[in-house]
PDB file of C-alpha atoms in Angstrom:
ATOM      1  CA  MET A  25      13.258 -41.859 -13.082  1.00 51.00           C
ATOM      2  CA  SER A  26      16.075 -43.774 -14.731  1.00 72.00           C
ATOM      3  CA  ALA A  27      18.480 -42.045 -17.101  1.00 81.00           C
ATOM      4  CA  TYR A  28      17.521 -44.633 -19.708  1.00 95.00           C
ATOM      5  CA  GLU A  29      14.335 -46.310 -20.896  1.00 97.00           C
ATOM      6  CA  VAL A  30      14.023 -50.061 -21.521  1.00 98.00           C
ATOM      7  CA  VAL A  31      12.630 -50.824 -24.992  1.00 98.00           C
ATOM      8  CA  ASP A  32      11.672 -53.930 -26.944  1.00 98.00           C
ATOM      9  CA  ALA A  33      12.247 -55.198 -30.487  1.00 98.00           C
ATOM     10  CA  HIS A  34       9.084 -53.513 -31.785  1.00 98.00           C
ATOM     11  CA  TYR A  35      10.392 -50.140 -30.595  1.00 98.00           C
ATOM     12  CA  VAL A  36      13.757 -50.803 -32.258  1.00 98.00           C
ATOM     13  CA  GLU A  37      12.055 -51.786 -35.535  1.00 97.00           C
ATOM     14  CA  GLU A  38      10.047 -48.552 -35.508  1.00 97.00           C
ATOM     15  CA  HIS A  39      13.177 -46.427 -34.946  1.00 98.00           C
ATOM     16  CA  ILE A  40      15.714 -47.993 -37.347  1.00 97.00           C
ATOM     17  CA  GLY A  41      17.078 -45.116 -39.394  1.00 95.00           C
ATOM     18  CA  LYS A  42      15.323 -42.537 -37.220  1.00 97.00           C
ATOM     19  CA  MET A  43      17.456 -42.794 -34.080  1.00 97.00           C
ATOM     20  CA  PRO A  44      21.096 -43.821 -33.606  1.00 98.00           C
ATOM     21  CA  LEU A  45      21.469 -47.510 -32.842  1.00 98.00           C
ATOM     22  CA  VAL A  46      24.621 -48.502 -30.940  1.00 98.00           C
ATOM     23  CA  ASP A  47      25.993 -52.038 -30.726  1.00 98.00           C
ATOM     24  CA  VAL A  48      28.488 -52.227 -27.827  1.00 98.00           C
ATOM     25  CA  ARG A  49      29.790 -55.731 -28.651  1.00 98.00           C
ATOM     26  CA  PRO A  50      33.319 -56.547 -29.860  1.00 97.00           C
ATOM     27  CA  THR A  51      33.926 -55.977 -33.582  1.00 96.00           C
ATOM     28  CA  LEU A  52      33.931 -59.677 -34.520  1.00 95.00           C
ATOM     29  CA  ARG A  53      30.414 -60.134 -33.136  1.00 96.00           C
ATOM     30  CA  PHE A  54      29.265 -56.888 -34.763  1.00 97.00           C
ATOM     31  CA  ASP A  55      30.686 -57.938 -38.139  1.00 96.00           C
ATOM     32  CA  THR A  56      29.060 -61.366 -37.865  1.00 95.00           C
ATOM     33  CA  GLY A  57      25.622 -59.766 -37.616  1.00 97.00           C
ATOM     34  CA  HIS A  58      24.019 -56.588 -36.279  1.00 97.00           C
ATOM     35  CA  ILE A  59      20.795 -54.628 -36.511  1.00 98.00           C
ATOM     36  CA  PRO A  60      20.710 -52.464 -39.670  1.00 97.00           C
ATOM     37  CA  THR A  61      22.076 -48.906 -39.317  1.00 96.00           C
ATOM     38  CA  ALA A  62      23.862 -49.758 -36.037  1.00 98.00           C
ATOM     39  CA  VAL A  63      27.296 -48.349 -35.285  1.00 97.00           C
ATOM     40  CA  ASN A  64      29.830 -50.328 -33.294  1.00 98.00           C
ATOM     41  CA  ILE A  65      31.030 -48.522 -30.162  1.00 98.00           C
ATOM     42  CA  ARG A  66      32.882 -51.120 -28.125  1.00 97.00           C
ATOM     43  CA  LEU A  67      32.268 -51.256 -24.395  1.00 97.00           C
ATOM     44  CA  ASP A  68      35.297 -53.537 -23.945  1.00 97.00           C
ATOM     45  CA  VAL A  69      37.604 -50.847 -25.345  1.00 96.00           C
ATOM     46  CA  ALA A  70      36.168 -48.231 -22.973  1.00 96.00           C
ATOM     47  CA  GLN A  71      36.637 -50.617 -20.040  1.00 96.00           C
ATOM     48  CA  MET A  72      40.374 -50.844 -20.740  1.00 96.00           C
ATOM     49  CA  THR A  73      40.804 -47.229 -19.605  1.00 96.00           C
ATOM     50  CA  ASP A  74      40.978 -45.676 -16.140  1.00 97.00           C
ATOM     51  CA  ASP A  75      37.574 -44.019 -16.627  1.00 97.00           C
ATOM     52  CA  ALA A  76      35.308 -46.245 -18.711  1.00 97.00           C
ATOM     53  CA  GLY A  77      32.356 -43.849 -18.481  1.00 98.00           C
ATOM     54  CA  ALA A  78      34.312 -40.865 -19.760  1.00 98.00           C
ATOM     55  CA  GLU A  79      35.907 -42.953 -22.522  1.00 98.00           C
ATOM     56  CA  LEU A  80      32.559 -44.357 -23.614  1.00 98.00           C
ATOM     57  CA  ALA A  81      31.014 -40.862 -23.619  1.00 98.00           C
ATOM     58  CA  GLU A  82      33.878 -39.629 -25.792  1.00 98.00           C
ATOM     59  CA  MET A  83      33.331 -42.539 -28.190  1.00 98.00           C
ATOM     60  CA  PHE A  84      29.611 -41.710 -28.393  1.00 98.00           C
ATOM     61  CA  GLN A  85      30.420 -38.054 -29.019  1.00 98.00           C
ATOM     62  CA  ASP A  86      32.857 -39.087 -31.774  1.00 98.00           C
ATOM     63  CA  HIS A  87      29.819 -40.697 -33.468  1.00 98.00           C
ATOM     64  CA  GLY A  88      27.738 -37.539 -33.010  1.00 98.00           C
ATOM     65  CA  ILE A  89      25.713 -38.812 -30.051  1.00 98.00           C
ATOM     66  CA  GLY A  90      25.640 -36.177 -27.313  1.00 97.00           C
ATOM     67  CA  GLN A  91      24.401 -36.230 -23.726  1.00 97.00           C
ATOM     68  CA  HIS A  92      20.844 -35.238 -24.601  1.00 96.00           C
ATOM     69  CA  ASP A  93      20.500 -37.204 -27.840  1.00 97.00           C
ATOM     70  CA  ALA A  94      18.217 -40.216 -27.980  1.00 97.00           C
ATOM     71  CA  ALA A  95      19.978 -43.458 -28.943  1.00 98.00           C
ATOM     72  CA  ILE A  96      19.219 -47.176 -28.651  1.00 98.00           C
ATOM     73  CA  VAL A  97      21.961 -49.302 -27.056  1.00 98.00           C
ATOM     74  CA  TYR A  98      22.219 -53.089 -27.338  1.00 98.00           C
ATOM     75  CA  CYS A  99      24.702 -55.965 -27.017  1.00 98.00           C
ATOM     76  CA  GLN A 100      24.335 -59.744 -27.340  1.00 98.00           C
ATOM     77  CA  CYS A 101      21.907 -60.495 -24.514  1.00 97.00           C
ATOM     78  CA  GLY A 102      21.480 -57.291 -22.477  1.00 96.00           C
ATOM     79  CA  PRO A 103      23.921 -56.950 -19.547  1.00 97.00           C
ATOM     80  CA  HIS A 104      26.684 -55.112 -21.420  1.00 98.00           C
ATOM     81  CA  ALA A 105      24.192 -52.691 -22.973  1.00 98.00           C
ATOM     82  CA  LYS A 106      22.790 -52.018 -19.501  1.00 98.00           C
ATOM     83  CA  MET A 107      26.313 -51.428 -18.183  1.00 98.00           C
ATOM     84  CA  ALA A 108      26.989 -49.014 -21.061  1.00 98.00           C
ATOM     85  CA  CYS A 109      23.759 -47.109 -20.310  1.00 98.00           C
ATOM     86  CA  GLU A 110      24.673 -46.866 -16.625  1.00 97.00           C
ATOM     87  CA  LEU A 111      28.205 -45.654 -17.398  1.00 98.00           C
ATOM     88  CA  LEU A 112      26.825 -43.060 -19.806  1.00 98.00           C
ATOM     89  CA  ALA A 113      24.149 -41.959 -17.318  1.00 97.00           C
ATOM     90  CA  GLY A 114      27.036 -41.145 -14.977  1.00 97.00           C
ATOM     91  CA  GLN A 115      28.370 -38.865 -17.734  1.00 97.00           C
ATOM     92  CA  GLY A 116      25.077 -36.971 -18.086  1.00 97.00           C
ATOM     93  CA  TYR A 117      23.437 -39.014 -20.854  1.00 97.00           C
ATOM     94  CA  ASP A 118      19.698 -38.858 -20.217  1.00 96.00           C
ATOM     95  CA  GLN A 119      17.915 -39.999 -23.394  1.00 97.00           C
ATOM     96  CA  LEU A 120      19.233 -43.530 -23.928  1.00 98.00           C
ATOM     97  CA  ARG A 121      17.070 -46.520 -24.736  1.00 98.00           C
ATOM     98  CA  LEU A 122      18.234 -49.947 -23.555  1.00 98.00           C
ATOM     99  CA  TYR A 123      17.181 -52.780 -25.860  1.00 98.00           C
ATOM    100  CA  GLN A 124      17.318 -55.316 -23.070  1.00 95.00           C
ATOM    101  CA  GLY A 125      16.749 -58.405 -25.249  1.00 97.00           C
ATOM    102  CA  SER A 126      19.514 -57.277 -27.608  1.00 98.00           C
ATOM    103  CA  MET A 127      20.717 -59.513 -30.481  1.00 98.00           C
ATOM    104  CA  ASP A 128      19.554 -62.755 -28.859  1.00 98.00           C
ATOM    105  CA  ASP A 129      15.996 -61.401 -28.902  1.00 98.00           C
ATOM    106  CA  TRP A 130      16.339 -59.707 -32.310  1.00 98.00           C
ATOM    107  CA  VAL A 131      17.243 -62.897 -34.188  1.00 97.00           C
ATOM    108  CA  LYS A 132      14.357 -64.908 -32.671  1.00 97.00           C
ATOM    109  CA  ASP A 133      12.130 -63.478 -35.415  1.00 97.00           C
ATOM    110  CA  PRO A 134      13.488 -64.593 -38.804  1.00 95.00           C
ATOM    111  CA  ALA A 135      11.696 -61.681 -40.510  1.00 96.00           C
ATOM    112  CA  ARG A 136      13.900 -59.112 -38.751  1.00 97.00           C
ATOM    113  CA  PRO A 137      16.762 -57.852 -40.912  1.00 96.00           C
ATOM    114  CA  VAL A 138      20.392 -58.406 -39.961  1.00 97.00           C
ATOM    115  CA  GLU A 139      23.450 -56.755 -41.505  1.00 95.00           C
ATOM    116  CA  THR A 140      26.887 -58.304 -41.708  1.00 92.00           C
ATOM    117  CA  ALA A 141      30.170 -56.667 -42.704  1.00 80.00           C
ATOM    118  CA  GLY A 142      28.570 -54.383 -45.282  1.00 60.00           C
ATOM    119  CA  GLU A 143      25.651 -56.571 -46.396  1.00 59.00           C
ATOM    120  CA  SER A 144      22.024 -56.584 -45.330  1.00 53.00           C
ATOM    121  CA  PHE A 145      19.792 -59.640 -45.368  1.00 50.00           C
ATOM    122  CA  VAL A 146      16.759 -61.146 -43.692  1.00 48.00           C
ATOM    123  CA  LYS A 147      17.505 -64.393 -41.923  1.00 43.00           C
TER     124      LYS A 147
END
């Protein structure tokens, strides 16, 4: 069994506000538009260190997300979120959900809400 579960947009919609949602994209992309309630924990920052997995785990812990806490991870189109899940799995994280379609999939439905730098709207 994988250390993370792959989920779809319906799952994300059902868990907004009930489970931490982590956007691993750079801040500019996050500020331009993200799924409501998401926090920005940048994978690129973690990758600048000697131990990206340990750095990313520390960043998650700084946001109150521990090794056995469920959280949904996404990026722009999936690969970086998957990389983040794999790095965190190596640090003992075992309850992550990978939103494989990520933002590209999320914005395909204009009824889904998107937040930008402090504002929430439906596209």
